[in-house]
Amino acid sequence: MNPFQKVGIIACGTIFCAGVVTLITMQGVHILLAFLGVYLFAVIQMLGMQRTARENFELMEDPGFRRQQRESRAHRSRANGIRKLGQFTVHS
């Protein structure tokens, strides 16, 4: 990912959070409570994403499962299976 894209994503996130805090304070909520609410919401969302990523990674830790995902289906096929399909003929 390009460094400019990363800075752009951070800037967009900051602008979005600032906009949400502005809208909440316009509703009459104290600005510190608005900042705290938006911050806690962001932290809870990030913790949830980390938990989901950890659970998905733990599924991939099974060595047999990871090996099957790396190898393509054609690479895993056997010579007998190809001969049965009639794709190749063996002359001996």
mmCIF file with all atom_site columns, C-alpha atoms in Angstrom:
data_model
loop_
_atom_site.group_PDB
_atom_site.id
_atom_site.type_symbol
_atom_site.label_atom_id
_atom_site.label_alt_id
_atom_site.label_comp_id
_atom_site.label_asym_id
_atom_site.label_entity_id
_atom_site.label_seq_id
_atom_site.pdbx_PDB_ins_code
_atom_site.Cartn_x
_atom_site.Cartn_y
_atom_site.Cartn_z
_atom_site.occupancy
_atom_site.B_iso_or_equiv
_atom_site.pdbx_formal_charge
_atom_site.auth_seq_id
_atom_site.auth_comp_id
_atom_site.auth_asym_id
_atom_site.auth_atom_id
_atom_site.pdbx_PDB_model_num
ATOM 1  C CA . MET A 1 1  ? 0.000   0.000   0.000   1.00 0.00 ? 1  MET A CA 1
ATOM 2  C CA . ASN A 1 2  ? 1.294   3.409   -0.950  1.00 0.00 ? 2  ASN A CA 1
ATOM 3  C CA . PRO A 1 3  ? 2.292   5.704   1.975   1.00 0.00 ? 3  PRO A CA 1
ATOM 4  C CA . PHE A 1 4  ? 0.072   8.430   0.557   1.00 0.00 ? 4  PHE A CA 1
ATOM 5  C CA . GLN A 1 5  ? -2.894  6.054   0.659   1.00 0.00 ? 5  GLN A CA 1
ATOM 6  C CA . LYS A 1 6  ? -2.184  5.284   4.309   1.00 0.00 ? 6  LYS A CA 1
ATOM 7  C CA . VAL A 1 7  ? -2.001  8.990   5.175   1.00 0.00 ? 7  VAL A CA 1
ATOM 8  C CA . GLY A 1 8  ? -5.216  9.551   3.220   1.00 0.00 ? 8  GLY A CA 1
ATOM 9  C CA . ILE A 1 9  ? -7.036  6.819   5.132   1.00 0.00 ? 9  ILE A CA 1
ATOM 10 C CA . ILE A 1 10 ? -5.844  8.249   8.456   1.00 0.00 ? 10 ILE A CA 1
ATOM 11 C CA . ALA A 1 11 ? -6.912  11.755  7.401   1.00 0.00 ? 11 ALA A CA 1
ATOM 12 C CA . CYS A 1 12 ? -10.360 10.540  6.296   1.00 0.00 ? 12 CYS A CA 1
ATOM 13 C CA . GLY A 1 13 ? -10.831 8.688   9.582   1.00 0.00 ? 13 GLY A CA 1
ATOM 14 C CA . THR A 1 14 ? -9.831  11.776  11.544  1.00 0.00 ? 14 THR A CA 1
ATOM 15 C CA . ILE A 1 15 ? -12.186 13.995  9.571   1.00 0.00 ? 15 ILE A CA 1
ATOM 16 C CA . PHE A 1 16 ? -15.024 11.496  10.029  1.00 0.00 ? 16 PHE A CA 1
ATOM 17 C CA . CYS A 1 17 ? -14.481 11.289  13.798  1.00 0.00 ? 17 CYS A CA 1
ATOM 18 C CA . ALA A 1 18 ? -14.278 15.079  14.040  1.00 0.00 ? 18 ALA A CA 1
ATOM 19 C CA . GLY A 1 19 ? -17.550 15.355  12.132  1.00 0.00 ? 19 GLY A CA 1
ATOM 20 C CA . VAL A 1 20 ? -19.273 12.879  14.438  1.00 0.00 ? 20 VAL A CA 1
ATOM 21 C CA . VAL A 1 21 ? -17.981 14.741  17.516  1.00 0.00 ? 21 VAL A CA 1
ATOM 22 C CA . THR A 1 22 ? -19.245 18.017  16.008  1.00 0.00 ? 22 THR A CA 1
ATOM 23 C CA . LEU A 1 23 ? -22.697 16.554  15.377  1.00 0.00 ? 23 LEU A CA 1
ATOM 24 C CA . ILE A 1 24 ? -22.889 15.146  18.895  1.00 0.00 ? 24 ILE A CA 1
ATOM 25 C CA . THR A 1 25 ? -21.869 18.465  20.468  1.00 0.00 ? 25 THR A CA 1
ATOM 26 C CA . MET A 1 26 ? -24.446 20.293  18.327  1.00 0.00 ? 26 MET A CA 1
ATOM 27 C CA . GLN A 1 27 ? -27.064 18.069  19.964  1.00 0.00 ? 27 GLN A CA 1
ATOM 28 C CA . GLY A 1 28 ? -26.105 19.500  23.362  1.00 0.00 ? 28 GLY A CA 1
ATOM 29 C CA . VAL A 1 29 ? -23.684 16.857  24.660  1.00 0.00 ? 29 VAL A CA 1
ATOM 30 C CA . HIS A 1 30 ? -20.552 18.168  26.381  1.00 0.00 ? 30 HIS A CA 1
ATOM 31 C CA . ILE A 1 31 ? -17.536 18.079  24.050  1.00 0.00 ? 31 ILE A CA 1
ATOM 32 C CA . LEU A 1 32 ? -15.446 15.886  26.383  1.00 0.00 ? 32 LEU A CA 1
ATOM 33 C CA . LEU A 1 33 ? -18.235 13.314  26.567  1.00 0.00 ? 33 LEU A CA 1
ATOM 34 C CA . ALA A 1 34 ? -18.535 13.394  22.774  1.00 0.00 ? 34 ALA A CA 1
ATOM 35 C CA . PHE A 1 35 ? -14.792 12.783  22.359  1.00 0.00 ? 35 PHE A CA 1
ATOM 36 C CA . LEU A 1 36 ? -14.879 10.011  24.941  1.00 0.00 ? 36 LEU A CA 1
ATOM 37 C CA . GLY A 1 37 ? -17.875 8.339   23.280  1.00 0.00 ? 37 GLY A CA 1
ATOM 38 C CA . VAL A 1 38 ? -16.366 8.403   19.788  1.00 0.00 ? 38 VAL A CA 1
ATOM 39 C CA . TYR A 1 39 ? -13.000 7.215   21.125  1.00 0.00 ? 39 TYR A CA 1
ATOM 40 C CA . LEU A 1 40 ? -14.529 4.313   23.050  1.00 0.00 ? 40 LEU A CA 1
ATOM 41 C CA . PHE A 1 41 ? -16.625 3.335   20.032  1.00 0.00 ? 41 PHE A CA 1
ATOM 42 C CA . ALA A 1 42 ? -13.487 3.272   17.825  1.00 0.00 ? 42 ALA A CA 1
ATOM 43 C CA . VAL A 1 43 ? -11.541 1.233   20.397  1.00 0.00 ? 43 VAL A CA 1
ATOM 44 C CA . ILE A 1 44 ? -14.371 -1.313  20.745  1.00 0.00 ? 44 ILE A CA 1
ATOM 45 C CA . GLN A 1 45 ? -14.575 -1.665  16.958  1.00 0.00 ? 45 GLN A CA 1
ATOM 46 C CA . MET A 1 46 ? -10.804 -2.212  16.665  1.00 0.00 ? 46 MET A CA 1
ATOM 47 C CA . LEU A 1 47 ? -10.818 -4.824  19.432  1.00 0.00 ? 47 LEU A CA 1
ATOM 48 C CA . GLY A 1 48 ? -13.636 -6.636  17.651  1.00 0.00 ? 48 GLY A CA 1
ATOM 49 C CA . MET A 1 49 ? -11.680 -6.621  14.384  1.00 0.00 ? 49 MET A CA 1
ATOM 50 C CA . GLN A 1 50 ? -8.588  -7.966  16.165  1.00 0.00 ? 50 GLN A CA 1
ATOM 51 C CA . ARG A 1 51 ? -10.623 -10.771 17.731  1.00 0.00 ? 51 ARG A CA 1
ATOM 52 C CA . THR A 1 52 ? -12.101 -11.699 14.357  1.00 0.00 ? 52 THR A CA 1
ATOM 53 C CA . ALA A 1 53 ? -8.650  -11.700 12.723  1.00 0.00 ? 53 ALA A CA 1
ATOM 54 C CA . ARG A 1 54 ? -7.243  -13.851 15.546  1.00 0.00 ? 54 ARG A CA 1
ATOM 55 C CA . GLU A 1 55 ? -10.075 -16.377 15.180  1.00 0.00 ? 55 GLU A CA 1
ATOM 56 C CA . ASN A 1 56 ? -9.546  -16.573 11.421  1.00 0.00 ? 56 ASN A CA 1
ATOM 57 C CA . PHE A 1 57 ? -5.795  -17.018 11.881  1.00 0.00 ? 57 PHE A CA 1
ATOM 58 C CA . GLU A 1 58 ? -6.322  -19.821 14.404  1.00 0.00 ? 58 GLU A CA 1
ATOM 59 C CA . LEU A 1 59 ? -8.344  -21.685 11.783  1.00 0.00 ? 59 LEU A CA 1
ATOM 60 C CA . MET A 1 60 ? -5.383  -21.405 9.424   1.00 0.00 ? 60 MET A CA 1
ATOM 61 C CA . GLU A 1 61 ? -2.911  -22.810 11.973  1.00 0.00 ? 61 GLU A CA 1
ATOM 62 C CA . ASP A 1 62 ? -3.842  -26.415 11.140  1.00 0.00 ? 62 ASP A CA 1
ATOM 63 C CA . PRO A 1 63 ? -0.869  -27.529 8.987   1.00 0.00 ? 63 PRO A CA 1
ATOM 64 C CA . GLY A 1 64 ? -2.920  -29.787 6.738   1.00 0.00 ? 64 GLY A CA 1
ATOM 65 C CA . PHE A 1 65 ? -5.473  -27.080 6.112   1.00 0.00 ? 65 PHE A CA 1
ATOM 66 C CA . ARG A 1 66 ? -2.797  -24.516 5.273   1.00 0.00 ? 66 ARG A CA 1
ATOM 67 C CA . ARG A 1 67 ? -1.024  -26.897 2.900   1.00 0.00 ? 67 ARG A CA 1
ATOM 68 C CA . GLN A 1 68 ? -4.242  -27.579 1.011   1.00 0.00 ? 68 GLN A CA 1
ATOM 69 C CA . GLN A 1 69 ? -4.945  -23.863 0.692   1.00 0.00 ? 69 GLN A CA 1
ATOM 70 C CA . ARG A 1 70 ? -1.459  -23.168 -0.712  1.00 0.00 ? 70 ARG A CA 1
ATOM 71 C CA . GLU A 1 71 ? -1.506  -25.935 -3.314  1.00 0.00 ? 71 GLU A CA 1
ATOM 72 C CA . SER A 1 72 ? -3.748  -25.575 -6.298  1.00 0.00 ? 72 SER A CA 1
ATOM 73 C CA . ARG A 1 73 ? -6.287  -28.242 -7.153  1.00 0.00 ? 73 ARG A CA 1
ATOM 74 C CA . ALA A 1 74 ? -4.382  -29.265 -10.289 1.00 0.00 ? 74 ALA A CA 1
ATOM 75 C CA . HIS A 1 75 ? -1.191  -29.708 -8.276  1.00 0.00 ? 75 HIS A CA 1
ATOM 76 C CA . ARG A 1 76 ? -2.968  -31.979 -5.781  1.00 0.00 ? 76 ARG A CA 1
ATOM 77 C CA . SER A 1 77 ? -4.500  -34.235 -8.431  1.00 0.00 ? 77 SER A CA 1
ATOM 78 C CA . ARG A 1 78 ? -2.968  -37.626 -9.033  1.00 0.00 ? 78 ARG A CA 1
ATOM 79 C CA . ALA A 1 79 ? -1.812  -39.093 -12.309 1.00 0.00 ? 79 ALA A CA 1
ATOM 80 C CA . ASN A 1 80 ? -4.469  -41.838 -12.066 1.00 0.00 ? 80 ASN A CA 1
ATOM 81 C CA . GLY A 1 81 ? -7.192  -39.227 -11.804 1.00 0.00 ? 81 GLY A CA 1
ATOM 82 C CA . ILE A 1 82 ? -5.986  -37.465 -14.931 1.00 0.00 ? 82 ILE A CA 1
ATOM 83 C CA . ARG A 1 83 ? -5.780  -40.740 -16.868 1.00 0.00 ? 83 ARG A CA 1
ATOM 84 C CA . LYS A 1 84 ? -9.330  -41.635 -15.836 1.00 0.00 ? 84 LYS A CA 1
ATOM 85 C CA . LEU A 1 85 ? -10.592 -38.345 -17.195 1.00 0.00 ? 85 LEU A CA 1
ATOM 86 C CA . GLY A 1 86 ? -9.085  -39.147 -20.569 1.00 0.00 ? 86 GLY A CA 1
ATOM 87 C CA . GLN A 1 87 ? -7.064  -35.963 -20.780 1.00 0.00 ? 87 GLN A CA 1
ATOM 88 C CA . PHE A 1 88 ? -3.777  -37.746 -21.356 1.00 0.00 ? 88 PHE A CA 1
ATOM 89 C CA . THR A 1 89 ? -3.007  -41.083 -22.899 1.00 0.00 ? 89 THR A CA 1
ATOM 90 C CA . VAL A 1 90 ? -0.005  -43.104 -21.775 1.00 0.00 ? 90 VAL A CA 1
ATOM 91 C CA . HIS A 1 91 ? 1.716   -45.210 -24.454 1.00 0.00 ? 91 HIS A CA 1
ATOM 92 C CA . SER A 1 92 ? 3.913   -47.952 -23.060 1.00 0.00 ? 92 SER A CA 1
#
